Amino acid sequence: MNTKIIIIYISTFVLGNVYCASDLTEEEIGHVIEGRVFPPEDPNNSNWQLDTRVHVNGGEYIGFVREDGTFVVHNLPSGSYVVEIVHPDYMYEPVRVEINSKGKYRARKVNYVQTSQVIQVPYPLRMKPVTKFRYFQVREQWRLTDFLFNPMVVMMVLPLFLIMILPKMMNDPETKEDLKQISNLAKISDVPEMSEMFTKIFNRGSVPKPTSSKAKQIKKRQ
Amino acid sequence: MGNLSINLKPNFMGLLKCLNSINWFIVFFSLINLSMCIYEDQIGKFDWRQSYVGRIKFAQFDTVSTARKIIVATEENVLAALNLKTGQVVWRHVFESTSSGNIQLLHLSDQIITVTGSNPYLVRGWDLSTGVLIWEWGLTLQKNEHTDFSEWWVQNGLLVHMVPKFGSHIEVSVYNVATGHNRGATSKLPAVWINEGCVLSPPYYTCISGSPGNQLLLSMDVTSDAVQIISKPLAEYTTARNGNLNPFDTNTVIPGFLLNEKIILIRGNKFEAINIAISEPSASVALVDSASGPLVLQTWNDEAKGFTLMAHNLVSGQRVNEIGWSDRSLSIPEPELSAVICTKTAREQHVCRILVTAADDASHLIQQEGRVLWTREEALANVVAVEFVDLPVSDLDAAIESEFDQKEGSVLAAFTRRLQSQFQQLQGAVRALLAGDAAAADEPPPLVRDYFNLHKIMVLLTDTGKIFGMDNLSGEILWKLYEPNLNTEAAVMFTRRSARHPPHDAYLTVVGKHEETGNGLIVSLNPIRGTPVGEQTLHLDVQILQCAVLYKADAQKLHALILLDKDENVQILPESSAPLVENMYMHVADRSSAVVRGYALRHDGERVSAKNIWSVDLSGGGSQRVVWSVSKPAAERIHSAGRVLPDRSVLYKHLNPNLVLLLTEGPDPVHKDVVVATCVDGVSGGVLSAHVHRRARRPALPLHSEHFLAYLYYNDKQRRHEIATLELYEGPERWVPAGAAFSSLRGARAPHVQRHAYIVPAAPAAAALSATERSLTDKHVLLALSTGAIVELPWALLEPRRALSPAGEAREEGLVPYAPELPLPAEAVVNYNATLLRLTRIHTAPSGLESTSLVLATGLDLFYTRIAPSKTFDLLKDDFDYYLISVVLAALVLATYSTKYFAARKMLKMAWK
């Protein structure tokens, strides 16, 4: 029964030419992955060893960081492993470590798209923090440039420029006449006079005074 | 030049048009905006996290370091330090969840020493104050089946490992703790008398051996150089025919053991029976040291007196009166003494702190007089199912609602009712105003529905059979119910009646298995108060095959529970709902044989019977087995029946409510491992589509909603996790007219299936889809990673219609070009730096706000938050500047009138000219 399984495995080995953890016999258990984690440069990060975890293949094997930053992951059969350093605030680049059946190690950059690409990195691993994670959005602050380059403002200013400045530059009576018409159209209807509103409210029922607002008088004269 | 103005006008229009289209782009980009993260000042505003460690296996008080702690090792393979005062986790180390992370030994000296794994073993030393690893070494033994019974302990700074080989010998190895250097190699002690019933009380190994009636009590110090066996006839210590050996739960003083409720110590190579009675056979007994000599502590749960604790002085055999009490109010089923520490005060009084672990996984730290300092509900480290339950409306709202219920009555009566409720409202408002903020802060918010229905109760079903009711806003436990016989493997929960039908209470049912018999066990309760209702706890006499809730409610607004048992009989609970069964179908997938069977349920006037109408064999020649089966969420709404394409035509979605996605996995002679995803219609049994992934393993985390499906698997060839997504479309024309009900039995037309696979550059642990009330909001996928982050991804990124290089139309539609790798930006992490360890599931529920979806992630930790996939379009931002907007408004009004005044003056001046 046992030999049968081995034969099947060997045949897949030849076909696929990729080795995997589950194919291996017991004698090969017992490889270790070693490395060193460099602490993030943060003064108030005294106990960073506690927050930093070493995950191999997404937590299938776990290593712990010592005081000086070194770590060892024990009892791995030969195969291919992704070593991740997990820290809540800092990003570390994962590394793929391959251990062959003879116990030789190769560490390379993880590339999930081009899986056959090999960019070697030194082994024992040296894991350095890449960046700090940016989890939060920055609150918007009011800035003049933001306001001016706002598309809405630009949309308002541009036609204004076309309407107001261009005709002045052209200085042509006929266009002036046209533009006058446009501006007449665009004139905002009269805002109600405050005093008038109040008199209307309080003198409800009484005869409205024949005299109207000054603005209206002026208009009539025009 | 005169022509210019004429030319200008159309140009101007064109410009406007152009600007308009730019505007559309802005709108479009803001819709698929990827930055949906929160602001830094919003931490803890909508979310909370609770950290757990699991059921405590070993615990020891840390008496060395200044900060008082309890160091615990748990069944969940976690090593943690708990604050003695509060019970909070100080630090935590999580080992592998498999057997390689099993904690075998926890020993405290000036360091913490742990042994984990089961051959190979790992011995680690941790700093007691900081919890940082100091040293570690591995140990691999020759493989044999006896290592399961091996024992570890630390003696005089040396680590002792003992492997008993029953009926033959004992292998004892002694190691230097810090280095693993083997001192004196392994010694084999001949002992033919050992068996499974032996107990270890370091360094003595004690057994009962011999023929019945002529049994001997044998014990041996396994660490001494000279083999010395203590042997006494069993009859000297017990009159019972069969001796039963038990170790102490905690022992720090003298080697000893329990023989049939009798304490026997080993002192000076002699057995010594102690005359202290053990009151209960099930009592947990501990031997602890105190200032006035060793004490024997025993605790049990008395039926009449409740939780009981008793202490005796070991030397004198006298009861220590100040330690010992009974408390009826404490519900600690099957208490077990995990750790005890006793000191003496100035007044010669014993002061003990006792850590008790109960059968419901809760740990209590109890002080003198039975005062519970803190309780940790460690059952919550293993949540199996979650149900979000709506709260009932307040009395006032209920009164207003009842106002509209009463249809009869004159106009005048309606008017008085209106006035009455209005008056009540006014009263309430005045009362709230008078009470002020002080009163509001003291009392907890009442359990009533809020305006946006964001406040709910989460019912959590845990692995041990303890059910919790939890407030979703604060994370506070409102009620708990322990059901010792409930086996929650594959258990399900149904909300059978919501709280919106007063005077009827809400009704929730848990369907599980009985711990011993495996038959169905049904627990019905009121999810708001945690009290049993309806059929309460019902123990069926048959195993359940499948269960469902009837879609139609009865007169009491209760949805009936339909159970299909092993003999294909149907049970309806309550039975009065049987006539309502109509057009009901069920399917059962057998895990190992991969056969899916469909049943039609018919009511023939008397009873409901199930008829097997179809069966599909997915075993693919016998090797495949079903791993997952997922159908659509029951309460799902669909907002749109199609997608509008850029040419104004509509691509109709295939919205089959009966669709079931079945994931099967199995070995293959050529492709090593094969994963098959099959879409089966749950009513007709028709296979709509099937997809095979060669050289793939571990299909997981299927998602299913509307017309789309997704599942993860591990690509063995490329050694990466991939997510496959499917979308089902009917095409440019509808199969059934708009408004008509979908029927699975009407003609078999295969939908058009779009599919894609994406690389997930991480190891996913759980996945869920956001859920909103009316599905207007975009669907987002929540992906929990093994690193402890939950990433929120828009479905637009997973869409199978993403083309490699989108042509004109696709670009206009807003499809993102295909990229093989999914981006997992840090901004999309909803739990920011609050790492969640060993996440297992994500649960989502809609809220009353269309934009907002409630999320609970379970695992070792609990994390609750709310997400807004399309941003909070129906809610003002929480940083909305009321002040600024009112100032601007006032300034505008002022400016309008002042300019009017100045304009009038100018006009007047012009007129006088």
PDB file of N, CA and C in Angstrom, chain B residues 353-408:
ATOM      1  N   ARG B 353      -6.997  33.493  46.557  1.00  0.00           N
ATOM      2  CA  ARG B 353      -7.527  33.876  45.253  1.00  0.00           C
ATOM      3  C   ARG B 353      -7.610  32.584  44.450  1.00  0.00           C
ATOM      4  N   ILE B 354      -8.791  32.342  43.936  1.00  0.00           N
ATOM      5  CA  ILE B 354      -9.039  31.052  43.305  1.00  0.00           C
ATOM      6  C   ILE B 354      -9.517  31.275  41.883  1.00  0.00           C
ATOM      7  N   LEU B 355      -8.833  30.691  40.930  1.00  0.00           N
ATOM      8  CA  LEU B 355      -9.277  30.769  39.540  1.00  0.00           C
ATOM      9  C   LEU B 355     -10.036  29.483  39.225  1.00  0.00           C
ATOM     10  N   VAL B 356     -11.302  29.646  38.911  1.00  0.00           N
ATOM     11  CA  VAL B 356     -12.165  28.495  38.669  1.00  0.00           C
ATOM     12  C   VAL B 356     -12.575  28.499  37.199  1.00  0.00           C
ATOM     13  N   THR B 357     -12.419  27.356  36.552  1.00  0.00           N
ATOM     14  CA  THR B 357     -12.874  27.222  35.173  1.00  0.00           C
ATOM     15  C   THR B 357     -14.061  26.273  35.166  1.00  0.00           C
ATOM     16  N   ALA B 358     -15.126  26.704  34.482  1.00  0.00           N
ATOM     17  CA  ALA B 358     -16.361  25.920  34.498  1.00  0.00           C
ATOM     18  C   ALA B 358     -16.510  25.143  33.193  1.00  0.00           C
ATOM     19  N   ALA B 359     -17.510  24.283  33.180  1.00  0.00           N
ATOM     20  CA  ALA B 359     -17.750  23.470  31.989  1.00  0.00           C
ATOM     21  C   ALA B 359     -18.186  24.323  30.803  1.00  0.00           C
ATOM     22  N   ASP B 360     -18.728  25.516  31.080  1.00  0.00           N
ATOM     23  CA  ASP B 360     -19.128  26.395  29.982  1.00  0.00           C
ATOM     24  C   ASP B 360     -17.978  27.292  29.548  1.00  0.00           C
ATOM     25  N   ASP B 361     -16.739  26.912  29.874  1.00  0.00           N
ATOM     26  CA  ASP B 361     -15.514  27.594  29.467  1.00  0.00           C
ATOM     27  C   ASP B 361     -15.292  28.934  30.135  1.00  0.00           C
ATOM     28  N   ALA B 362     -16.198  29.358  31.002  1.00  0.00           N
ATOM     29  CA  ALA B 362     -15.993  30.643  31.658  1.00  0.00           C
ATOM     30  C   ALA B 362     -14.980  30.474  32.785  1.00  0.00           C
ATOM     31  N   SER B 363     -14.157  31.497  32.977  1.00  0.00           N
ATOM     32  CA  SER B 363     -13.192  31.477  34.067  1.00  0.00           C
ATOM     33  C   SER B 363     -13.538  32.591  35.034  1.00  0.00           C
ATOM     34  N   HIS B 364     -13.552  32.254  36.312  1.00  0.00           N
ATOM     35  CA  HIS B 364     -13.890  33.240  37.331  1.00  0.00           C
ATOM     36  C   HIS B 364     -12.727  33.335  38.303  1.00  0.00           C
ATOM     37  N   LEU B 365     -12.354  34.540  38.648  1.00  0.00           N
ATOM     38  CA  LEU B 365     -11.372  34.723  39.709  1.00  0.00           C
ATOM     39  C   LEU B 365     -12.150  35.100  40.953  1.00  0.00           C
ATOM     40  N   ILE B 366     -12.103  34.213  41.946  1.00  0.00           N
ATOM     41  CA  ILE B 366     -12.917  34.391  43.139  1.00  0.00           C
ATOM     42  C   ILE B 366     -12.013  34.696  44.311  1.00  0.00           C
ATOM     43  N   GLN B 367     -12.421  35.673  45.088  1.00  0.00           N
ATOM     44  CA  GLN B 367     -11.675  36.036  46.271  1.00  0.00           C
ATOM     45  C   GLN B 367     -12.429  35.551  47.485  1.00  0.00           C
ATOM     46  N   GLN B 368     -11.894  35.871  48.627  1.00  0.00           N
ATOM     47  CA  GLN B 368     -12.530  35.536  49.891  1.00  0.00           C
ATOM     48  C   GLN B 368     -14.021  35.887  49.890  1.00  0.00           C
ATOM     49  N   GLU B 369     -14.785  35.133  50.610  1.00  0.00           N
ATOM     50  CA  GLU B 369     -16.225  35.351  50.752  1.00  0.00           C
ATOM     51  C   GLU B 369     -16.972  35.203  49.430  1.00  0.00           C
ATOM     52  N   GLY B 370     -16.334  34.599  48.498  1.00  0.00           N
ATOM     53  CA  GLY B 370     -17.030  34.330  47.247  1.00  0.00           C
ATOM     54  C   GLY B 370     -17.248  35.549  46.388  1.00  0.00           C
ATOM     55  N   ARG B 371     -16.451  36.578  46.602  1.00  0.00           N
ATOM     56  CA  ARG B 371     -16.585  37.750  45.735  1.00  0.00           C
ATOM     57  C   ARG B 371     -15.878  37.465  44.407  1.00  0.00           C
ATOM     58  N   VAL B 372     -16.609  37.601  43.324  1.00  0.00           N
ATOM     59  CA  VAL B 372     -16.021  37.330  42.015  1.00  0.00           C
ATOM     60  C   VAL B 372     -15.355  38.601  41.529  1.00  0.00           C
ATOM     61  N   LEU B 373     -14.025  38.544  41.390  1.00  0.00           N
ATOM     62  CA  LEU B 373     -13.299  39.728  40.932  1.00  0.00           C
ATOM     63  C   LEU B 373     -13.565  39.984  39.463  1.00  0.00           C
ATOM     64  N   TRP B 374     -13.474  38.963  38.674  1.00  0.00           N
ATOM     65  CA  TRP B 374     -13.798  39.098  37.260  1.00  0.00           C
ATOM     66  C   TRP B 374     -14.164  37.744  36.676  1.00  0.00           C
ATOM     67  N   THR B 375     -14.844  37.798  35.561  1.00  0.00           N
ATOM     68  CA  THR B 375     -15.254  36.601  34.844  1.00  0.00           C
ATOM     69  C   THR B 375     -14.873  36.776  33.385  1.00  0.00           C
ATOM     70  N   ARG B 376     -14.281  35.768  32.830  1.00  0.00           N
ATOM     71  CA  ARG B 376     -13.973  35.803  31.394  1.00  0.00           C
ATOM     72  C   ARG B 376     -14.806  34.729  30.715  1.00  0.00           C
ATOM     73  N   GLU B 377     -15.601  35.158  29.756  1.00  0.00           N
ATOM     74  CA  GLU B 377     -16.445  34.215  29.025  1.00  0.00           C
ATOM     75  C   GLU B 377     -15.644  33.670  27.844  1.00  0.00           C
ATOM     76  N   GLU B 378     -14.825  32.681  28.139  1.00  0.00           N
ATOM     77  CA  GLU B 378     -13.933  32.186  27.097  1.00  0.00           C
ATOM     78  C   GLU B 378     -14.653  31.361  26.031  1.00  0.00           C
ATOM     79  N   ALA B 379     -15.917  31.058  26.259  1.00  0.00           N
ATOM     80  CA  ALA B 379     -16.677  30.361  25.218  1.00  0.00           C
ATOM     81  C   ALA B 379     -16.748  31.201  23.954  1.00  0.00           C
ATOM     82  N   LEU B 380     -16.636  32.528  24.124  1.00  0.00           N
ATOM     83  CA  LEU B 380     -16.743  33.421  22.964  1.00  0.00           C
ATOM     84  C   LEU B 380     -15.532  33.337  22.039  1.00  0.00           C
ATOM     85  N   ALA B 381     -14.505  32.609  22.445  1.00  0.00           N
ATOM     86  CA  ALA B 381     -13.374  32.400  21.541  1.00  0.00           C
ATOM     87  C   ALA B 381     -13.726  31.393  20.453  1.00  0.00           C
ATOM     88  N   ASN B 382     -14.887  30.793  20.562  1.00  0.00           N
ATOM     89  CA  ASN B 382     -15.292  29.737  19.631  1.00  0.00           C
ATOM     90  C   ASN B 382     -16.736  29.927  19.202  1.00  0.00           C
ATOM     91  N   VAL B 383     -17.013  31.031  18.534  1.00  0.00           N
ATOM     92  CA  VAL B 383     -18.383  31.308  18.121  1.00  0.00           C
ATOM     93  C   VAL B 383     -18.694  30.501  16.855  1.00  0.00           C
ATOM     94  N   VAL B 384     -19.840  29.848  16.865  1.00  0.00           N
ATOM     95  CA  VAL B 384     -20.213  28.979  15.753  1.00  0.00           C
ATOM     96  C   VAL B 384     -21.180  29.695  14.812  1.00  0.00           C
ATOM     97  N   ALA B 385     -22.175  30.370  15.386  1.00  0.00           N
ATOM     98  CA  ALA B 385     -23.168  31.039  14.550  1.00  0.00           C
ATOM     99  C   ALA B 385     -23.588  32.343  15.211  1.00  0.00           C
ATOM    100  N   VAL B 386     -23.970  33.288  14.368  1.00  0.00           N
ATOM    101  CA  VAL B 386     -24.366  34.610  14.852  1.00  0.00           C
ATOM    102  C   VAL B 386     -25.657  35.010  14.160  1.00  0.00           C
ATOM    103  N   GLU B 387     -26.549  35.617  14.915  1.00  0.00           N
ATOM    104  CA  GLU B 387     -27.788  36.127  14.339  1.00  0.00           C
ATOM    105  C   GLU B 387     -28.006  37.542  14.882  1.00  0.00           C
ATOM    106  N   PHE B 388     -28.250  38.485  13.971  1.00  0.00           N
ATOM    107  CA  PHE B 388     -28.554  39.852  14.399  1.00  0.00           C
ATOM    108  C   PHE B 388     -30.070  39.952  14.545  1.00  0.00           C
ATOM    109  N   VAL B 389     -30.524  40.416  15.703  1.00  0.00           N
ATOM    110  CA  VAL B 389     -31.954  40.490  15.956  1.00  0.00           C
ATOM    111  C   VAL B 389     -32.345  41.946  16.195  1.00  0.00           C
ATOM    112  N   ASP B 390     -33.425  42.372  15.548  1.00  0.00           N
ATOM    113  CA  ASP B 390     -33.939  43.729  15.730  1.00  0.00           C
ATOM    114  C   ASP B 390     -34.510  43.866  17.122  1.00  0.00           C
ATOM    115  N   LEU B 391     -34.379  45.042  17.663  1.00  0.00           N
ATOM    116  CA  LEU B 391     -34.957  45.312  18.978  1.00  0.00           C
ATOM    117  C   LEU B 391     -36.406  45.746  18.810  1.00  0.00           C
ATOM    118  N   PRO B 392     -37.230  45.579  19.850  1.00  0.00           N
ATOM    119  CA  PRO B 392     -38.616  46.057  19.743  1.00  0.00           C
ATOM    120  C   PRO B 392     -38.654  47.581  19.803  1.00  0.00           C
ATOM    121  N   VAL B 393     -39.707  48.151  19.257  1.00  0.00           N
ATOM    122  CA  VAL B 393     -39.838  49.603  19.291  1.00  0.00           C
ATOM    123  C   VAL B 393     -40.213  50.019  20.712  1.00  0.00           C
ATOM    124  N   SER B 394     -39.957  51.279  21.052  1.00  0.00           N
ATOM    125  CA  SER B 394     -40.276  51.757  22.398  1.00  0.00           C
ATOM    126  C   SER B 394     -41.790  51.841  22.566  1.00  0.00           C
ATOM    127  N   ASP B 395     -42.230  51.922  23.822  1.00  0.00           N
ATOM    128  CA  ASP B 395     -43.667  51.953  24.110  1.00  0.00           C
ATOM    129  C   ASP B 395     -44.349  53.110  23.407  1.00  0.00           C
ATOM    130  N   LEU B 396     -43.649  54.227  23.354  1.00  0.00           N
ATOM    131  CA  LEU B 396     -44.211  55.428  22.743  1.00  0.00           C
ATOM    132  C   LEU B 396     -44.439  55.197  21.251  1.00  0.00           C
ATOM    133  N   ASP B 397     -43.398  54.639  20.605  1.00  0.00           N
ATOM    134  CA  ASP B 397     -43.523  54.375  19.166  1.00  0.00           C
ATOM    135  C   ASP B 397     -44.602  53.338  18.902  1.00  0.00           C
ATOM    136  N   ALA B 398     -44.679  52.373  19.825  1.00  0.00           N
ATOM    137  CA  ALA B 398     -45.692  51.331  19.669  1.00  0.00           C
ATOM    138  C   ALA B 398     -47.082  51.951  19.745  1.00  0.00           C
ATOM    139  N   ALA B 399     -47.256  52.945  20.660  1.00  0.00           N
ATOM    140  CA  ALA B 399     -48.546  53.615  20.810  1.00  0.00           C
ATOM    141  C   ALA B 399     -48.909  54.363  19.531  1.00  0.00           C
ATOM    142  N   ILE B 400     -47.914  55.008  18.928  1.00  0.00           N
ATOM    143  CA  ILE B 400     -48.177  55.743  17.689  1.00  0.00           C
ATOM    144  C   ILE B 400     -48.554  54.772  16.585  1.00  0.00           C
ATOM    145  N   GLU B 401     -47.832  53.633  16.571  1.00  0.00           N
ATOM    146  CA  GLU B 401     -48.125  52.667  15.516  1.00  0.00           C
ATOM    147  C   GLU B 401     -49.523  52.071  15.685  1.00  0.00           C
ATOM    148  N   SER B 402     -49.885  51.825  16.960  1.00  0.00           N
ATOM    149  CA  SER B 402     -51.200  51.222  17.198  1.00  0.00           C
ATOM    150  C   SER B 402     -52.310  52.192  16.808  1.00  0.00           C
ATOM    151  N   GLU B 403     -51.980  53.449  16.824  1.00  0.00           N
ATOM    152  CA  GLU B 403     -52.938  54.483  16.423  1.00  0.00           C
ATOM    153  C   GLU B 403     -53.418  54.247  14.990  1.00  0.00           C
ATOM    154  N   PHE B 404     -52.489  53.809  14.157  1.00  0.00           N
ATOM    155  CA  PHE B 404     -52.853  53.603  12.757  1.00  0.00           C
ATOM    156  C   PHE B 404     -53.457  52.225  12.509  1.00  0.00           C
ATOM    157  N   ASP B 405     -53.255  51.330  13.497  1.00  0.00           N
ATOM    158  CA  ASP B 405     -53.799  49.985  13.324  1.00  0.00           C
ATOM    159  C   ASP B 405     -55.316  49.986  13.397  1.00  0.00           C
ATOM    160  N   GLN B 406     -55.855  50.846  14.317  1.00  0.00           N
ATOM    161  CA  GLN B 406     -57.297  50.814  14.539  1.00  0.00           C
ATOM    162  C   GLN B 406     -58.005  51.546  13.404  1.00  0.00           C
ATOM    163  N   LYS B 407     -58.572  50.767  12.551  1.00  0.00           N
ATOM    164  CA  LYS B 407     -59.174  51.359  11.356  1.00  0.00           C
ATOM    165  C   LYS B 407     -60.603  51.820  11.623  1.00  0.00           C
ATOM    166  N   GLU B 408     -61.334  51.076  12.472  1.00  0.00           N
ATOM    167  CA  GLU B 408     -62.713  51.474  12.755  1.00  0.00           C
ATOM    168  C   GLU B 408     -62.710  52.633  13.758  1.00  0.00           C
TER     169      GLU B 408
END
